[in-house]
mmCIF file of C-alpha atoms in Angstrom:
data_model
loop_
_atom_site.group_PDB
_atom_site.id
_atom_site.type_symbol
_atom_site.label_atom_id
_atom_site.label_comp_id
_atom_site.label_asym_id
_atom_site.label_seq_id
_atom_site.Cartn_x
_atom_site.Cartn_y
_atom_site.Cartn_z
ATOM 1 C CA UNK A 1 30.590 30.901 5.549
ATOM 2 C CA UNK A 2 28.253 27.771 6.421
ATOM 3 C CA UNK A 3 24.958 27.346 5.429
ATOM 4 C CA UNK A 4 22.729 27.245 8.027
ATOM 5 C CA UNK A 5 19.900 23.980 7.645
ATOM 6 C CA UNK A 6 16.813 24.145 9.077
ATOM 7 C CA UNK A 7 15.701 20.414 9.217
ATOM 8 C CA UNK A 8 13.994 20.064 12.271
ATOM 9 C CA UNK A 9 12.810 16.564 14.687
ATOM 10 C CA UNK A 10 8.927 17.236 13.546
ATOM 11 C CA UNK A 11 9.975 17.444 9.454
ATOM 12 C CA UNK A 12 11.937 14.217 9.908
ATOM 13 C CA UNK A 13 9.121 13.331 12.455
ATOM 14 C CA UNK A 14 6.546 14.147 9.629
ATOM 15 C CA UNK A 15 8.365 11.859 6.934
ATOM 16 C CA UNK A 16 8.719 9.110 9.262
ATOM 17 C CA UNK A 17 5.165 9.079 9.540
ATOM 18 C CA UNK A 18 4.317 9.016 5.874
ATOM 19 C CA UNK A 19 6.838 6.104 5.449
ATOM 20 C CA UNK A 20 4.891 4.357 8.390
ATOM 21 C CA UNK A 21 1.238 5.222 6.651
ATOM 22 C CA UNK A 22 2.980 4.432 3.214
ATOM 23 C CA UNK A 23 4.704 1.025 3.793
ATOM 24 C CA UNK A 24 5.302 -0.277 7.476
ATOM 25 C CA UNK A 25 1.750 0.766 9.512
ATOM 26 C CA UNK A 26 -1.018 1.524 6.572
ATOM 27 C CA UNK A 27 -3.819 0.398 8.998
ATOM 28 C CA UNK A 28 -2.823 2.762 11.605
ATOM 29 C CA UNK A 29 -2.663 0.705 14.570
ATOM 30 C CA UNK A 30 1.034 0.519 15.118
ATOM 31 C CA UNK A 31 3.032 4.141 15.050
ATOM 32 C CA UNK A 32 6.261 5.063 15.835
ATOM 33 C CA UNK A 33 5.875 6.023 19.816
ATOM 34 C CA UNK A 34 8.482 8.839 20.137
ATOM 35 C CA UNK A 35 11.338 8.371 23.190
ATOM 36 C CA UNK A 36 13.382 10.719 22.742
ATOM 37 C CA UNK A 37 16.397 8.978 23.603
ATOM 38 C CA UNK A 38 18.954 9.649 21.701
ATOM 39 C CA UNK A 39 20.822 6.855 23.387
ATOM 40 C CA UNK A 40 18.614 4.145 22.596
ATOM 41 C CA UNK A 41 20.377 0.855 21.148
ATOM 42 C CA UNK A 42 20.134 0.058 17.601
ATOM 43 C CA UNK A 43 21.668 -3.255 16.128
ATOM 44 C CA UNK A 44 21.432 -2.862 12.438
ATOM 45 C CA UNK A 45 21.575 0.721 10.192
ATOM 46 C CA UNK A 46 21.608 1.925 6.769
ATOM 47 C CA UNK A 47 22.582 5.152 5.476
ATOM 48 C CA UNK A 48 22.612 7.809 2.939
ATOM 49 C CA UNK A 49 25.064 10.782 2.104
ATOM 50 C CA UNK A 50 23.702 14.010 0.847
ATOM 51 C CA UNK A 51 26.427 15.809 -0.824
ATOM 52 C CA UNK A 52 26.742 19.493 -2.785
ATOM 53 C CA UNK A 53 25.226 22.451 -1.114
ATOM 54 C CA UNK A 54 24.969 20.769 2.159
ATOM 55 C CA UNK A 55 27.095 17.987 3.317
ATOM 56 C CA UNK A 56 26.053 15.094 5.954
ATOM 57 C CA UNK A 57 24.184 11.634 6.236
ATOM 58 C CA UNK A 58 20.997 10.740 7.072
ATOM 59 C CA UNK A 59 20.448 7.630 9.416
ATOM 60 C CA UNK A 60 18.054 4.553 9.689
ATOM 61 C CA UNK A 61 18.729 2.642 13.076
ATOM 62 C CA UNK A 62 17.056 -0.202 14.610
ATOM 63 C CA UNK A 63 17.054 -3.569 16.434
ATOM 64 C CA UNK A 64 16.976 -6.461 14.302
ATOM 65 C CA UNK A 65 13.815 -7.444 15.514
ATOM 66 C CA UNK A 66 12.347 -4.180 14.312
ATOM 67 C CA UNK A 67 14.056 -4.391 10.878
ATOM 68 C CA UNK A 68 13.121 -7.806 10.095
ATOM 69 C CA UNK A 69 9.309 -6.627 10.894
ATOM 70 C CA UNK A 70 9.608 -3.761 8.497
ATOM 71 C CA UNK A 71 11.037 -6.340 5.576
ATOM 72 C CA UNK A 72 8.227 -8.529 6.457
ATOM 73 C CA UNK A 73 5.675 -5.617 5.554
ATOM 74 C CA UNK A 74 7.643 -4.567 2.390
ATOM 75 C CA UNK A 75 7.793 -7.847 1.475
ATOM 76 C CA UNK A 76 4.484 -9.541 2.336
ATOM 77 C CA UNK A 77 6.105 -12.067 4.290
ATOM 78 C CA UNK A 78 6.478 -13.744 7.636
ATOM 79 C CA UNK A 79 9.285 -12.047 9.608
ATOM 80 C CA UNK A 80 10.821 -15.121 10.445
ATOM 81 C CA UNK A 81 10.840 -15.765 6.527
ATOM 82 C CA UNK A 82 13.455 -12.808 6.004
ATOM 83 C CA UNK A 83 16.731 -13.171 4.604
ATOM 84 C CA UNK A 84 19.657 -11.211 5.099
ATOM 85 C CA UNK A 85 19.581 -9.629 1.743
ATOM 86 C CA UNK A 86 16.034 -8.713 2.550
ATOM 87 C CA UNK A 87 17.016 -6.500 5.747
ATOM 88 C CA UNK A 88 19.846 -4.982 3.764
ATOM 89 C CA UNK A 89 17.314 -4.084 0.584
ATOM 90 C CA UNK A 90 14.192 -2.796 3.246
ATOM 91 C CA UNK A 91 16.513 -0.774 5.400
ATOM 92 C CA UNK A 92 18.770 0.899 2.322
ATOM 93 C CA UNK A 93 15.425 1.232 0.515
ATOM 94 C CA UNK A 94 14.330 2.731 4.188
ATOM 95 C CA UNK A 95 17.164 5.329 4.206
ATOM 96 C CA UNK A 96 16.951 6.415 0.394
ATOM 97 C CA UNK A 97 13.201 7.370 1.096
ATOM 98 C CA UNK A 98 13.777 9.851 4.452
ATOM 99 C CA UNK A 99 17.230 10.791 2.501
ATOM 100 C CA UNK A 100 15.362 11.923 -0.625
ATOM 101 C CA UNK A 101 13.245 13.843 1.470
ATOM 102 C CA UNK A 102 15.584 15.499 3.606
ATOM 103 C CA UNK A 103 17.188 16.387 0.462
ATOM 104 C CA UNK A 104 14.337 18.404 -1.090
ATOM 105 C CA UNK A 105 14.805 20.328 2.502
ATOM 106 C CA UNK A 106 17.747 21.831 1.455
ATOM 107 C CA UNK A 107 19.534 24.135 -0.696
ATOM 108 C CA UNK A 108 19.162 23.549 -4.436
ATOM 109 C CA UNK A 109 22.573 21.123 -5.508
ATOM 110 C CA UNK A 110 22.249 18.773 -2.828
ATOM 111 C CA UNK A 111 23.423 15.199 -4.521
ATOM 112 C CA UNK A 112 22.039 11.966 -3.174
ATOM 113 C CA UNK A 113 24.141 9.146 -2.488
ATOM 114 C CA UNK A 114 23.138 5.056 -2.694
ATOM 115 C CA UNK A 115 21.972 3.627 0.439
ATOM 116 C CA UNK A 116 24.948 1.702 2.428
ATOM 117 C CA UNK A 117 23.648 -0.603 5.025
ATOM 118 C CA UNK A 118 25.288 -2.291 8.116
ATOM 119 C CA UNK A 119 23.712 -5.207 9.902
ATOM 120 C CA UNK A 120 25.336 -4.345 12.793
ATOM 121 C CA UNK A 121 25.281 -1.379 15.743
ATOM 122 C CA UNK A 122 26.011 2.285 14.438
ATOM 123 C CA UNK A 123 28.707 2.279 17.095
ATOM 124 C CA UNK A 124 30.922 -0.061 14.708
ATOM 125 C CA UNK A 125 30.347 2.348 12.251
ATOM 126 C CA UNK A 126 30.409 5.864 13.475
ATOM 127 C CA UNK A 127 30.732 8.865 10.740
ATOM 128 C CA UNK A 128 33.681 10.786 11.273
ATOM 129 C CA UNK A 129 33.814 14.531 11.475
ATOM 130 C CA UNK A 130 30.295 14.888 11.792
ATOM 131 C CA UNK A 131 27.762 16.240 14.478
ATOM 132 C CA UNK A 132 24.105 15.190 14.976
ATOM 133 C CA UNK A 133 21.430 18.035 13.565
ATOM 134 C CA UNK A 134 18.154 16.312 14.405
ATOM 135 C CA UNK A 135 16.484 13.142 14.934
ATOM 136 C CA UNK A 136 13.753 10.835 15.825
ATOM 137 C CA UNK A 137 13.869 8.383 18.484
ATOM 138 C CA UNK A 138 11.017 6.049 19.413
ATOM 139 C CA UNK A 139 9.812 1.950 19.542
ATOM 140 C CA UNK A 140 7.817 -0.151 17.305
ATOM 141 C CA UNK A 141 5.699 -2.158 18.456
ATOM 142 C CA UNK A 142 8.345 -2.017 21.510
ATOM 143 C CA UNK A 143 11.633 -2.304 19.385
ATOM 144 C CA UNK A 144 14.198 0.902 18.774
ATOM 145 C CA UNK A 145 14.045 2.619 15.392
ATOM 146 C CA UNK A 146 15.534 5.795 15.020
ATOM 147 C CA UNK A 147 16.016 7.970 11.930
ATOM 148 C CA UNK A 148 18.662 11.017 12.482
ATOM 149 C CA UNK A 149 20.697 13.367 10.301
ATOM 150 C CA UNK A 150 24.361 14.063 10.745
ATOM 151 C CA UNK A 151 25.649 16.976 8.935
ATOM 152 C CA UNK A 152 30.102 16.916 7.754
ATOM 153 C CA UNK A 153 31.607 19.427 10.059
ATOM 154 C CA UNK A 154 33.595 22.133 8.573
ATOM 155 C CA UNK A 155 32.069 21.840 4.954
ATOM 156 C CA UNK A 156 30.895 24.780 2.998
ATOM 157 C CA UNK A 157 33.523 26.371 4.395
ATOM 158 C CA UNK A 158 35.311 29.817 2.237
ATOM 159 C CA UNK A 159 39.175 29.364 1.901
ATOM 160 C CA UNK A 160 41.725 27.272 3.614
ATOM 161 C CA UNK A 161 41.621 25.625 7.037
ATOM 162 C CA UNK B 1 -1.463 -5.483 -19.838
ATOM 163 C CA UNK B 2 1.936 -5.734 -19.182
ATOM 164 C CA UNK B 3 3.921 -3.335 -16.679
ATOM 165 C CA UNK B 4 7.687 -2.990 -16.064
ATOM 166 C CA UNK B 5 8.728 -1.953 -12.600
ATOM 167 C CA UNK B 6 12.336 -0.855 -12.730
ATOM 168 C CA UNK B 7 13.889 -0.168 -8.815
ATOM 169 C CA UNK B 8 17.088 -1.031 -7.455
ATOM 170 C CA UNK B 9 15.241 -2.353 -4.298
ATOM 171 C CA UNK B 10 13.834 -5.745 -4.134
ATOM 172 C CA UNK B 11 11.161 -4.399 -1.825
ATOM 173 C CA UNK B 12 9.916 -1.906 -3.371
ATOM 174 C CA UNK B 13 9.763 -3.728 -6.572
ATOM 175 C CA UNK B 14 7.540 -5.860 -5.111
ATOM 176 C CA UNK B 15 5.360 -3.369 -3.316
ATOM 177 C CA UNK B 16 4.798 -1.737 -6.612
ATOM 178 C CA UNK B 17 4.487 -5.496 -8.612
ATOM 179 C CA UNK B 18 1.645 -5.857 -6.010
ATOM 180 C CA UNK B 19 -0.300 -3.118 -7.072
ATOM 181 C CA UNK B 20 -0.010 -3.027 -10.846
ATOM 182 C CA UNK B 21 -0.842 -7.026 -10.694
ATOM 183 C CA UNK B 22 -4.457 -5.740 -8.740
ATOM 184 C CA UNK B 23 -4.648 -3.600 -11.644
ATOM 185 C CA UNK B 24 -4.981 -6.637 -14.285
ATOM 186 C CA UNK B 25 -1.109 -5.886 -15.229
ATOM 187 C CA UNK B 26 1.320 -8.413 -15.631
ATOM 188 C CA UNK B 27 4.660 -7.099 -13.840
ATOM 189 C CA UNK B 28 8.297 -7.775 -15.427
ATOM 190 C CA UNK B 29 11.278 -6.696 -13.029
ATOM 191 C CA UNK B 30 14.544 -4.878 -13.906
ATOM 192 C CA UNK B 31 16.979 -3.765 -10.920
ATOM 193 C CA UNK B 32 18.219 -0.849 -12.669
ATOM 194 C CA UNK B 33 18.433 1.309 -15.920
ATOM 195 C CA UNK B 34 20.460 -0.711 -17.973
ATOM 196 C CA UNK B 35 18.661 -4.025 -17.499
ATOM 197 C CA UNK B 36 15.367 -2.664 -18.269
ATOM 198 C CA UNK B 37 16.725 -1.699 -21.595
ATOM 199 C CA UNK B 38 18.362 -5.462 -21.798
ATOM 200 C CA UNK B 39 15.310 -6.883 -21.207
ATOM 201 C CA UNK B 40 12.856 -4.636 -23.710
ATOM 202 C CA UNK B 41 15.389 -5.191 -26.560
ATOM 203 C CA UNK B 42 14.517 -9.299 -25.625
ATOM 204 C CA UNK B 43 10.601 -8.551 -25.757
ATOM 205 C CA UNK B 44 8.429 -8.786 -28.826
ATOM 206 C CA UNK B 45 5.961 -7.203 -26.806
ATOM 207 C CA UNK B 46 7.062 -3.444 -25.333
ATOM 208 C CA UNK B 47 4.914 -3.138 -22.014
ATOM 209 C CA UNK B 48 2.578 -0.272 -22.062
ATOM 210 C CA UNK B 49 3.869 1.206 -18.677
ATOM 211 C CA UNK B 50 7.112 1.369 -17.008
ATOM 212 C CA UNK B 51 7.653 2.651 -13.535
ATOM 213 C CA UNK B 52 11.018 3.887 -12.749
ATOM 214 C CA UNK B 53 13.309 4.405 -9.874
ATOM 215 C CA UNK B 54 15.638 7.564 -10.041
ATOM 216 C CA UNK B 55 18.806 6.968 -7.983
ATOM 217 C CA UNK B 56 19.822 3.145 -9.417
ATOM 218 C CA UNK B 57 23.336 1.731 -9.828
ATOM 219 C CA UNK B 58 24.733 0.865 -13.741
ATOM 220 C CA UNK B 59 22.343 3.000 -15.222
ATOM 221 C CA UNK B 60 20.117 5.691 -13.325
ATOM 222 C CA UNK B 61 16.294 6.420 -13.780
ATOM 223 C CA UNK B 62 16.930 9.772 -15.760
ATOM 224 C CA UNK B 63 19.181 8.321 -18.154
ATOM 225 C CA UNK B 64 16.585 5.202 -18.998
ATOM 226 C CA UNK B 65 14.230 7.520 -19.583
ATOM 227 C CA UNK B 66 16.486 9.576 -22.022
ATOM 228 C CA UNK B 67 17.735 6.559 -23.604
ATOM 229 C CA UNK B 68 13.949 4.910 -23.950
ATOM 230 C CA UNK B 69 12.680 8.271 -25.933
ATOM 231 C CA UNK B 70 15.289 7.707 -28.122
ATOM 232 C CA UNK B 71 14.005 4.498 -29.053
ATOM 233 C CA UNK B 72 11.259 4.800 -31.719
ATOM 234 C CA UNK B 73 10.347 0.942 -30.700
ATOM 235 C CA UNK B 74 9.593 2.276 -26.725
ATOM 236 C CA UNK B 75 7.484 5.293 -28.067
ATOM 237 C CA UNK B 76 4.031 3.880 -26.585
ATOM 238 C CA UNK B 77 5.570 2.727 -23.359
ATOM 239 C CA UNK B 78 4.238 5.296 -20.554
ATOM 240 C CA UNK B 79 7.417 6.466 -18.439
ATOM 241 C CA UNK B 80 6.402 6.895 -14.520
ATOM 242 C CA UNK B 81 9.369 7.906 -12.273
ATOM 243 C CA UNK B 82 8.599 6.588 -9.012
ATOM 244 C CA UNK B 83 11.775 8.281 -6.774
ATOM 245 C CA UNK B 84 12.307 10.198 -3.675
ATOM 246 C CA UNK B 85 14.014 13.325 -6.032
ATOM 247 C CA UNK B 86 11.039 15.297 -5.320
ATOM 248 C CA UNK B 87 12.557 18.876 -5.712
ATOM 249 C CA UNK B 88 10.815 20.630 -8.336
ATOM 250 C CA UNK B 89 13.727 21.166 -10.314
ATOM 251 C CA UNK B 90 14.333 17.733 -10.652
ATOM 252 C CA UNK B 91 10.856 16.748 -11.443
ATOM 253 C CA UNK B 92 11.029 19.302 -14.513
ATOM 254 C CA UNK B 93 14.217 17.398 -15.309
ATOM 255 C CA UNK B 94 12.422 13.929 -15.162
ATOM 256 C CA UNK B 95 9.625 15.470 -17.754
ATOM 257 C CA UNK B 96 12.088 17.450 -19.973
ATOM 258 C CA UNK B 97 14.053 14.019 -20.951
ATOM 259 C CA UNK B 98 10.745 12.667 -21.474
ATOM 260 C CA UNK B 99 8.755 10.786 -18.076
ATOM 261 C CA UNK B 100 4.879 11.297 -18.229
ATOM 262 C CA UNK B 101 4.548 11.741 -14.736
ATOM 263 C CA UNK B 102 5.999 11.619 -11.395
ATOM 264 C CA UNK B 103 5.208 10.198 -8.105
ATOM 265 C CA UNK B 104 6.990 10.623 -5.027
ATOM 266 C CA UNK B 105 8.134 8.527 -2.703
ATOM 267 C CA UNK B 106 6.972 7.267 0.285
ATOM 268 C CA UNK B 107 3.484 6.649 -2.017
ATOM 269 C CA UNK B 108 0.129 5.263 -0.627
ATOM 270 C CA UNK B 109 -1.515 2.001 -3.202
ATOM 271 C CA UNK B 110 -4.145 4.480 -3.325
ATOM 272 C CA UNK B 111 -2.517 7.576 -4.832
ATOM 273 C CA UNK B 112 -0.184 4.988 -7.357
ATOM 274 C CA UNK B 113 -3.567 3.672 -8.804
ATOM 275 C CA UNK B 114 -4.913 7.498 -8.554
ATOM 276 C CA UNK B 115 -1.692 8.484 -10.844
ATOM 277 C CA UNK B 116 -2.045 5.642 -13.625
ATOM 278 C CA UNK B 117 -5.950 6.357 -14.162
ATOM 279 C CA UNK B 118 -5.441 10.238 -14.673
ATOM 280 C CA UNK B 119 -3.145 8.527 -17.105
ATOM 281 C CA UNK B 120 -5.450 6.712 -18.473
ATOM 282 C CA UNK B 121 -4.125 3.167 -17.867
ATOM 283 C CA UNK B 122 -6.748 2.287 -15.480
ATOM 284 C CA UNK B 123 -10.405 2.851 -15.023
ATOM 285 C CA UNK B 124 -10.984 5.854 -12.900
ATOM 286 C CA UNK B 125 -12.113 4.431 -9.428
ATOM 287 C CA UNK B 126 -10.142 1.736 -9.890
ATOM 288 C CA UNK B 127 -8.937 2.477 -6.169
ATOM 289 C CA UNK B 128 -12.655 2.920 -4.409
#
């Protein structure tokens, strides 16, 4: 028997948008403009796995461009101040916040994993055995960001294969 | 005033370093459970508020918290978890070992400062 999720595009929607009031937009002039193009490119991600009652990942893609503007708000800085480190610590940091949310979403004994992060396109790093649930797809300030959730096929699954 | 802000992330120890040091704190950093405790068993001084990441490498938020109510010397410090667990179950859990209060994240500056002056730590309409 699987456990049917309901996490839908306007919850993760509705988190994305407190993470931009929160962090990346707090005077409300530059908001995620939905695409809804699931295809868009993305050049760096991060990632969290949710594991327990429901099993899957959660997703933070983006250009570079956009992900070294969201370290420069975290971090008070200039964007072309930004290390390395500091798009891998904004965009794990990034994933842990819409995972943790997504996790209160579902069944009670859902685990949380660490962030892992990837400075390169999600396409080097696809998750196997896995299928797309939701997502949101839009620009900032005209670059790709994209947050999506990827739930383990076959898990929660009675008996053997 | 002196404030430890205890998060795996760089970033969002600094976000949160920003607005305790508003607040008249002084801010000391630890990346996870373990070197908080390192660091407070180096301190004459124990800080009168530490804010505290859940999901952290070495030694998690939970356990810190477990481990600083143990400590007779950490009794005054004021324990704020500061996580994305925000399941109600798990914010009993964070109380039951001992935190003082909870704030979830993504937080605004305005509800962090809201939290520490129902705490008492500082003036109320601090934020206005």
């Amino acid at each position: 028997m699987s456990i049917e999720v309901e996490v839908n595009e306007n919850d993760l929607a509705e988190m994305v948008e407190q993470v931009w009031e929160s962090y990346l937009d707090p005077e409300g002039v530059s908001p995620l403009i939905p695409t809804y193009d699931e295809n868009q490119p993305s050049e760096v991600h991060s990632s969290v796995s949710i594991t327990g009652s429901w099993t899957g990942f959660v997703v933070y893609a983006s250009s570079t461009a956009a992900a070294r503007r969201a370290a420069a708000a975290f971090l008070a800085m200039e964007p072309e101040e930004v290390s390395d480190e500091d798009l891998s610590d904004v965009l794990g940091e990034l994933a842990n916040i819409v995972g943790g949310n997504v996790k209160a979403m579902l069944p009670p004994g859902a685990l949380l994993s660490l962030p892992q992060v990837v400075l390169a396109p999600e396409a080097t790093a696809r998750f196997p055995h896995t299928e797309r649930v939701s997502g949101v797809y839009g620009l900032w300030e005209g670059e790709p960001v994209s947050i999506s959730m990827w739930h383990g096929r076959g898990d929660n699954k009675e008996g053997a294969e | 005033m002196r404030a430890m802000v205890i998060d795996d992330s760089r970033a969002m120890r600094m976000i949160l370093k920003r607005i305790v040091t508003k607040l008249n704190f002084e801010a000391v950093e630890a990346g996870d459970g373990q070197e908080a405790l390192d660091l407070l068993n180096e301190m004459s001084e124990v800080p009168e508020l530490a804010l505290i990441d859940w999901n952290m490498p070495n030694m998690n938020g939970l356990e810190f918290v477990t481990h600083a109510r143990a400590d007779p010397r950490l009794r005054e410090m004021t324990l704020v978890m500061v996580t994305t667990e925000s399941e109600q179950s798990q914010i009993v859990r964070a109380l039951a070992a001992g935190a003082h209060e909870y704030v979830i994240k993504p937080f605004t500056e305005g509800a962090m400062i809201e939290k520490l002056a129902l705490l008492g730590l500082v003036p109320t309409g601090a934020n206005s």
